[in-house]
Coordinates of C-alpha atoms in Angstrom, one line a residue:
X1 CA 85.0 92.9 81.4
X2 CA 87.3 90.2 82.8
X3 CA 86.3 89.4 86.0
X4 CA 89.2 88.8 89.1
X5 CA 90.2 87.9 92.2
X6 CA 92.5 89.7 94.6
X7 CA 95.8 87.8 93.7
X8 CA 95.1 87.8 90.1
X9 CA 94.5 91.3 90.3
X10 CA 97.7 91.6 92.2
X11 CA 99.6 89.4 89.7
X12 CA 98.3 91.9 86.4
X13 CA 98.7 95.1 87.8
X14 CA 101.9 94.2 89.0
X15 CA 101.2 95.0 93.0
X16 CA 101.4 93.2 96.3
X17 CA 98.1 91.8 97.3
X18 CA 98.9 93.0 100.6
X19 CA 98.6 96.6 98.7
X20 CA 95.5 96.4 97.2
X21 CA 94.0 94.9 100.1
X22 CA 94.7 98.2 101.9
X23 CA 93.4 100.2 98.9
X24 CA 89.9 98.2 99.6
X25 CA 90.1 99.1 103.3
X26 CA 90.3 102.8 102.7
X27 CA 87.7 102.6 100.0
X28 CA 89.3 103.3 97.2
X29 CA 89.0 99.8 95.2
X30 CA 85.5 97.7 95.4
X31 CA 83.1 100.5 95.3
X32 CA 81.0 99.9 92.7
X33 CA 81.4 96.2 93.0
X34 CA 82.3 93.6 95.6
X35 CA 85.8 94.1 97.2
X36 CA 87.1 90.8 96.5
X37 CA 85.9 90.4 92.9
X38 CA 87.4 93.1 90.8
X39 CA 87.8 93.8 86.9
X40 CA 89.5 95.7 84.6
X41 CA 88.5 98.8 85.6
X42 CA 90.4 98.2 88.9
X43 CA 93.8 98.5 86.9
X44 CA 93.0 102.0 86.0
X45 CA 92.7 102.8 89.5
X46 CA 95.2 101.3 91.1
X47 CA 97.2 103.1 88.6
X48 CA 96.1 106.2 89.9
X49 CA 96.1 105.6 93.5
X50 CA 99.7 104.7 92.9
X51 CA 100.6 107.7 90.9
X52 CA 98.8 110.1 93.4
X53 CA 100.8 108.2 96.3
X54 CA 103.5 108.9 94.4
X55 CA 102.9 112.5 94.4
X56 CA 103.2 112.1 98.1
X57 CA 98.9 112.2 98.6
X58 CA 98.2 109.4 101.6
X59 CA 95.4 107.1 101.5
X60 CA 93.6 108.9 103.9
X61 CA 93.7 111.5 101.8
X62 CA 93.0 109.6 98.9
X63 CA 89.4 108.2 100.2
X64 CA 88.3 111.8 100.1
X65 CA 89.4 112.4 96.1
X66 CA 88.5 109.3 94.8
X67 CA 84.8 109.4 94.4
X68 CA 85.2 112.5 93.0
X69 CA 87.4 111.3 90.5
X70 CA 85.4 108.7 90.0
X71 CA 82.6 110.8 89.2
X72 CA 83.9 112.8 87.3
X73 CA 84.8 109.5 85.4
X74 CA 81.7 108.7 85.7
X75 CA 80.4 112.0 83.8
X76 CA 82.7 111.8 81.1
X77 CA 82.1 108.3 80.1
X78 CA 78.1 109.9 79.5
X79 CA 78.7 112.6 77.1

């Protein structure tokens, strides 16, 4: 896994930092690692923060699904 830091993360998945830095303050990036190292897996989620934000679901919100999708990631990736 390519390993990154919060502006090169910004710069490949095409975000503000200023957004992502948010995303780590609600919980929803830097979970299973530190929140200012990230890795390719981080793409995937911010992906789906953004789509579910564009759905109109708010961060807040979105602390509450996330380990659940996560998980259920997480479960998948087993079998």
């Amino acid at each position: 896994m390519m390993k990154m830091n919060l502006t090169e993360l910004a710069k490949v998945a095409n975000v503000d930092a200023s957004r992502i830095d948010e995303y780590v303050k609600h919980g929803l990036l830097g979970t299973d690692h530190s929140a200012t190292e990230f890795d390719d897996s981080d793409i995937y989620w911010i992906d789906m923060i953004q789509c579910f934000q564009d759905n109109g679901t708010s961060l807040d919100d979105l602390s509450g699904l996330m380990p659940r999708c996560r998980k259920g990631q997480s479960r998948l990736m087993q079998v």
